[in-house]
């Protein structure tokens, strides 16, 4: 099975497992685990910040960041399809009493004009606008890279208005490879940045949140509250450290493989890329009603050994990653027009399937 559902499905490589097995460990809750400490230092340095905190998931790193910047009754501004709003159960509200105001982007991209006039005045009727979050690359925006100049303008505007800024950089290293702009350059505009080791970098577990020393000291308290204090976490941190050292540059391969899929979709009748460009490792496309629903299309592909996700009634998502070879991408790309053709002719019997989005 060629599994294109997500870049989270990767298995640790033999070298990564060896690094994990050999990891030096300590109790990172009582004091320090030396491997976690190394990972945190390397992550902070790569992102040009004073400190980093290792956490179990990207969701936790985002929620820790929300708690760092906002109190109950505060408001954050974010893009309508972003992970923090769309895929974290409204954790900002459930866990921290924070309200989100969503701004509709262009396939996940926001511009300064979208923010202007959005800060509430100081008035006892209103929540306090406190935080701007951006996502780079943008998951539901088909892995698009935020335009750098817009990011700079939005963050400058936010700080000028007394707001804090957080970057959900679950796939920041994809943005780095695609844009040629260094991670610390992207990060320099934000108070905190979250990065994931378990997406394209291919580690089994973990994310980090980075910022200045005082913020990350406070983040450690929030992590403990949320149940994210982990003891001999060096075992998993070693996988993340290995990923950070050896799997960043190779993301360019994932991007090339995504282009192979994109080209096939462009040449397939009844399918359309959304948006029409693919910038990194996520490919989102729409299927015409004549081919059935996205769930039917996904089920038909799966019968032939290629696994994608239906993420809407007509939308499918394919993500390339460490465990997808060029041959796999070519195989999947050949299958797309074949399956579309068979569905259009009614030659493929696919039982009605439950959508999963
Ligand atoms: C996956 C993802 C997260 C959350 O990561 P988990 O480890 O699954 O909790 C956050 N933001 C974005 C953009 C993601 O794609």
XYZ file of C-alpha atoms and ligand atoms in Angstrom:
372
model
C 0.000 0.000 0.000
C 1.291 3.450 -0.922
C 0.102 5.495 2.025
C -0.409 9.144 1.081
C -2.904 9.963 3.828
C -0.464 12.084 5.809
C 3.227 12.711 6.443
C 2.609 11.371 9.953
C 2.454 7.731 8.783
C 6.233 7.343 8.424
C 8.081 4.583 10.324
C 11.398 5.405 11.969
C 14.358 4.396 9.807
C 16.883 1.819 11.021
C 19.390 4.582 11.775
C 16.744 6.514 13.717
C 15.803 3.423 15.729
C 19.485 2.820 16.486
C 19.857 6.399 17.723
C 16.752 5.962 19.880
C 17.955 2.658 21.325
C 21.312 4.192 22.234
C 19.918 7.422 23.700
C 21.295 8.628 26.981
C 18.344 9.369 29.294
C 17.435 11.022 32.595
C 14.253 12.132 34.315
C 13.189 15.222 32.410
C 10.458 16.054 34.946
C 12.636 15.921 38.097
C 15.507 17.732 36.420
C 16.804 17.009 32.938
C 17.094 14.302 30.328
C 20.369 14.919 28.460
C 18.995 13.915 25.048
C 15.895 16.071 25.450
C 18.238 18.869 26.487
C 20.319 18.426 23.314
C 17.195 18.398 21.153
C 15.871 21.547 22.811
C 19.196 23.354 22.359
C 19.480 22.370 18.718
C 15.879 23.357 17.991
C 16.268 26.721 19.714
C 19.490 27.397 17.820
C 18.015 26.449 14.438
C 15.097 28.782 15.073
C 17.247 31.564 16.492
C 15.479 31.642 19.861
C 16.825 31.458 23.416
C 15.013 28.290 24.443
C 12.868 25.380 23.297
C 10.552 22.942 25.048
C 9.956 19.371 23.851
C 6.283 18.365 24.007
C 4.423 15.204 22.925
C 2.425 16.740 20.068
C 1.952 19.746 17.835
C -1.456 20.254 19.374
C 0.127 20.595 22.796
C 2.801 22.993 21.541
C 0.114 25.228 20.032
C -2.068 25.064 23.135
C 0.890 25.833 25.386
C 1.627 28.853 23.198
C -1.985 30.055 23.400
C -1.788 29.851 27.205
C 1.506 31.729 27.213
C 0.076 34.676 25.344
C -3.580 34.776 26.390
C -5.662 34.681 29.556
C -9.326 33.706 29.863
C -11.439 36.337 28.130
C -8.771 37.102 25.548
C -9.102 36.641 21.821
C -6.765 35.325 19.159
C -6.917 36.148 15.455
C -6.276 33.288 13.044
C -6.995 32.037 9.554
C -10.349 30.227 9.263
C -8.936 26.905 8.075
C -5.898 26.798 10.353
C -5.024 23.801 12.486
C -5.419 25.656 15.789
C -9.010 26.539 14.915
C -10.029 23.586 12.792
C -8.278 20.491 14.155
C -7.684 21.008 17.882
C -11.244 20.684 19.247
C -11.275 24.382 20.027
C -8.683 23.644 22.704
C -8.054 27.368 23.185
C -11.637 27.621 24.485
C -11.828 24.297 26.325
C -8.491 24.626 28.066
C -7.780 28.338 28.317
C -11.058 30.274 28.040
C -9.823 31.993 24.900
C -12.003 33.050 21.970
C -10.858 32.818 18.357
C -11.826 35.249 15.592
C -11.223 33.689 12.213
C -10.235 35.582 9.105
C -10.901 33.879 5.765
C -7.668 33.461 3.801
C -6.854 32.654 0.193
C -6.129 28.932 0.521
C -4.706 29.630 3.957
C -2.844 32.804 3.069
C -3.595 36.020 4.924
C -2.449 39.551 4.120
C -2.016 42.608 6.291
C -5.266 44.090 4.944
C -7.159 41.123 6.423
C -6.020 42.165 9.919
C -6.394 45.907 9.769
C -9.203 47.178 11.981
C -9.534 43.814 13.762
C -8.129 44.826 17.157
C -10.849 45.519 19.696
C -10.582 48.826 21.521
C -10.265 48.734 25.302
C -13.925 48.444 26.269
C -15.515 46.371 29.008
C -18.037 44.878 26.585
C -15.365 43.263 24.470
C -12.874 40.429 24.676
C -9.255 41.601 24.590
C -7.496 40.954 21.294
C -4.144 39.480 22.324
C -2.624 37.145 19.787
C -2.134 36.549 16.075
C -1.381 33.020 14.914
C -0.177 32.063 11.432
C 0.442 28.613 9.947
C 3.406 27.857 7.657
C 3.159 25.777 5.603
C -0.624 25.767 5.692
C -2.139 22.297 5.979
C -5.634 22.933 4.561
C -4.116 25.455 2.146
C -2.465 22.474 0.386
C 0.892 23.026 2.022
C 1.284 26.557 0.687
C 4.145 28.717 1.927
C 3.026 32.011 3.450
C 4.459 34.880 1.388
C 7.395 36.127 3.455
C 6.730 39.849 3.040
C 3.138 39.401 4.204
C 4.318 37.504 7.281
C 6.717 40.338 8.137
C 4.024 42.979 7.615
C 1.434 41.093 9.691
C 3.831 40.487 12.582
C 5.040 44.100 12.592
C 1.438 45.277 12.604
C 0.586 42.861 15.448
C 3.488 43.994 17.622
C 2.752 47.662 16.885
C -0.766 47.003 18.222
C 0.492 45.318 21.377
C -0.404 41.812 20.199
C 1.724 38.710 20.536
C 2.502 36.446 17.583
C 2.694 32.664 17.327
C 3.665 30.602 14.307
C 2.248 27.094 13.927
C 5.280 25.795 12.075
C 4.352 22.106 12.134
C 5.810 22.064 8.607
C 8.111 25.085 8.848
C 11.033 23.049 7.498
C 9.026 22.363 4.343
C 8.587 26.124 4.000
C 12.327 26.606 4.527
C 13.217 24.137 1.787
C 10.596 25.493 -0.626
C 11.363 29.182 -0.056
C 15.107 29.119 0.591
C 14.405 31.377 3.589
C 16.107 30.098 6.747
C 14.114 28.835 9.728
C 15.520 31.501 12.041
C 14.594 34.230 9.560
C 10.974 33.046 9.494
C 10.974 32.626 13.288
C 12.508 36.044 14.012
C 9.120 37.721 13.470
C 7.243 35.632 16.046
C 7.252 35.542 19.842
C 6.809 31.772 19.781
C 7.055 29.108 17.105
C 5.885 25.520 17.194
C 7.557 22.852 15.048
C 6.697 19.158 14.584
C 9.254 16.369 14.374
C 6.641 13.744 13.530
C 5.418 15.203 10.223
C 7.739 15.362 7.217
C 10.839 15.005 9.379
C 9.753 11.435 10.068
C 10.264 11.074 13.826
C 7.737 8.910 15.676
C 6.765 11.463 18.341
C 7.131 15.056 19.340
C 7.035 18.757 18.730
C 8.716 21.767 20.270
C 7.743 25.294 21.121
C 10.474 27.939 21.043
C 10.712 31.477 22.380
C 12.663 33.578 24.837
C 13.900 32.032 28.079
C 11.193 33.574 30.271
C 8.359 32.390 28.004
C 9.732 28.868 27.724
C 10.185 28.681 31.501
C 6.494 29.457 31.810
C 5.709 27.021 28.968
C 7.224 24.247 31.103
C 4.549 24.904 33.733
C 1.774 24.733 31.125
C 3.201 21.527 29.675
C 3.108 19.923 33.115
C -0.479 21.066 33.666
C -1.560 19.600 30.335
C 0.030 16.265 31.235
C 2.992 16.618 28.898
C 5.798 16.202 31.419
C 7.693 13.143 30.155
C 10.427 11.378 32.097
C 12.975 9.281 30.100
C 11.827 11.154 27.010
C 15.346 10.986 25.585
C 14.276 7.787 23.828
C 11.816 9.702 21.641
C 13.833 12.919 21.620
C 16.668 10.936 20.011
C 14.358 10.162 17.083
C 13.494 13.840 16.766
C 17.159 14.834 17.018
C 18.066 12.352 14.294
C 15.252 13.722 12.111
C 16.420 17.281 12.637
C 19.985 16.371 11.734
C 19.367 14.127 8.739
C 15.862 14.619 7.326
C 15.523 18.341 6.693
C 17.276 18.600 3.339
C 15.520 15.553 1.912
C 12.135 17.317 2.173
C 12.975 18.609 -1.324
C 12.401 15.034 -2.553
C 8.910 15.012 -1.046
C 8.195 18.263 -2.846
C 9.402 16.805 -6.148
C 7.225 13.727 -5.615
C 4.212 15.949 -4.930
C 4.828 17.606 -8.305
C 4.572 14.190 -9.983
C 1.111 13.741 -8.442
C 0.104 17.319 -9.295
C 1.020 16.810 -12.944
C -1.144 13.672 -13.126
C -4.101 15.498 -11.589
C -3.750 18.360 -14.098
C -3.926 15.825 -16.915
C -6.891 13.898 -15.539
C -10.386 14.720 -16.764
C -12.735 15.451 -13.898
C -10.033 16.351 -11.353
C -8.691 19.773 -10.464
C -5.947 20.953 -8.102
C -7.119 23.264 -5.292
C -5.351 25.657 -5.470
C -3.842 25.076 -8.892
C -0.255 25.145 -7.664
C 1.519 22.713 -5.357
C 4.309 24.313 -3.357
C 5.472 21.613 -0.939
C 4.393 18.073 -0.014
C 0.597 18.403 0.202
C -1.630 17.970 -2.829
C -5.336 18.790 -2.559
C -7.660 18.146 -5.461
C -11.321 18.181 -6.298
C -13.247 15.493 -8.144
C -16.231 16.218 -10.381
C -19.647 14.877 -9.469
C -19.362 12.650 -12.571
C -16.683 10.645 -10.719
C -18.674 10.274 -7.497
C -17.689 11.686 -4.130
C -14.176 12.171 -2.792
C -14.791 9.240 -0.450
C -15.690 7.013 -3.433
C -12.610 8.182 -5.343
C -10.424 7.469 -2.308
C -11.966 4.013 -1.903
C -11.361 3.266 -5.586
C -7.706 4.307 -5.300
C -7.341 2.182 -2.193
C -8.625 -0.897 -4.028
C -5.602 -0.379 -6.279
C -3.121 0.115 -3.468
C -2.995 3.894 -3.051
C -4.320 5.483 0.091
C -5.439 9.138 0.149
C -7.794 11.010 2.456
C -11.176 12.460 1.555
C -11.105 15.814 3.352
C -14.416 17.142 2.053
C -17.385 15.961 -0.040
C -15.357 16.518 -3.251
C -11.843 17.130 -1.901
C -9.005 14.638 -1.571
C -5.608 15.100 0.003
C -2.369 13.295 -0.821
C 0.798 13.932 1.185
C 4.288 12.799 0.242
C 6.822 11.861 2.912
C 9.900 9.887 3.917
C 8.333 6.503 3.101
C 7.150 7.478 -0.399
C 9.722 6.775 -3.099
C 9.829 8.308 -6.569
C 8.528 4.971 -7.927
C 5.631 5.118 -5.472
C 4.788 8.645 -6.626
C 4.894 7.538 -10.270
C 2.696 4.510 -9.517
C 0.157 6.677 -7.700
C 0.278 9.302 -10.462
C -0.502 6.661 -13.142
C -3.400 5.355 -11.108
C -5.208 8.705 -10.813
C -6.303 9.000 -14.488
C -7.010 5.253 -14.653
C -9.332 5.351 -11.668
C -11.000 8.558 -12.897
C -11.570 6.953 -16.266
C -13.002 3.757 -14.776
C -15.307 5.713 -12.454
C -16.487 7.954 -15.290
C -17.375 4.876 -17.370
C -19.051 3.190 -14.406
C -16.594 0.308 -14.719
C -15.557 0.357 -11.093
C -17.951 -0.850 -8.424
C -17.236 0.977 -5.195
C -19.634 0.502 -2.356
C -20.856 3.683 -0.750
C -18.280 4.663 1.818
C -18.389 6.687 5.008
C -16.548 9.977 4.641
C -13.936 10.577 7.324
C -13.519 14.350 7.329
C -0.270 18.061 12.552
C -0.381 19.492 12.806
C -0.426 19.998 14.112
C -0.591 19.139 15.338
O 0.250 18.099 15.496
P -0.154 16.798 16.320
O 1.183 16.267 16.682
O -0.936 15.931 15.392
O -0.931 17.211 17.518
C -0.459 21.360 14.274
N -0.451 22.178 13.223
C -0.420 21.743 11.963
C -0.399 22.726 10.838
C -0.391 20.385 11.706
O -0.389 19.946 10.439
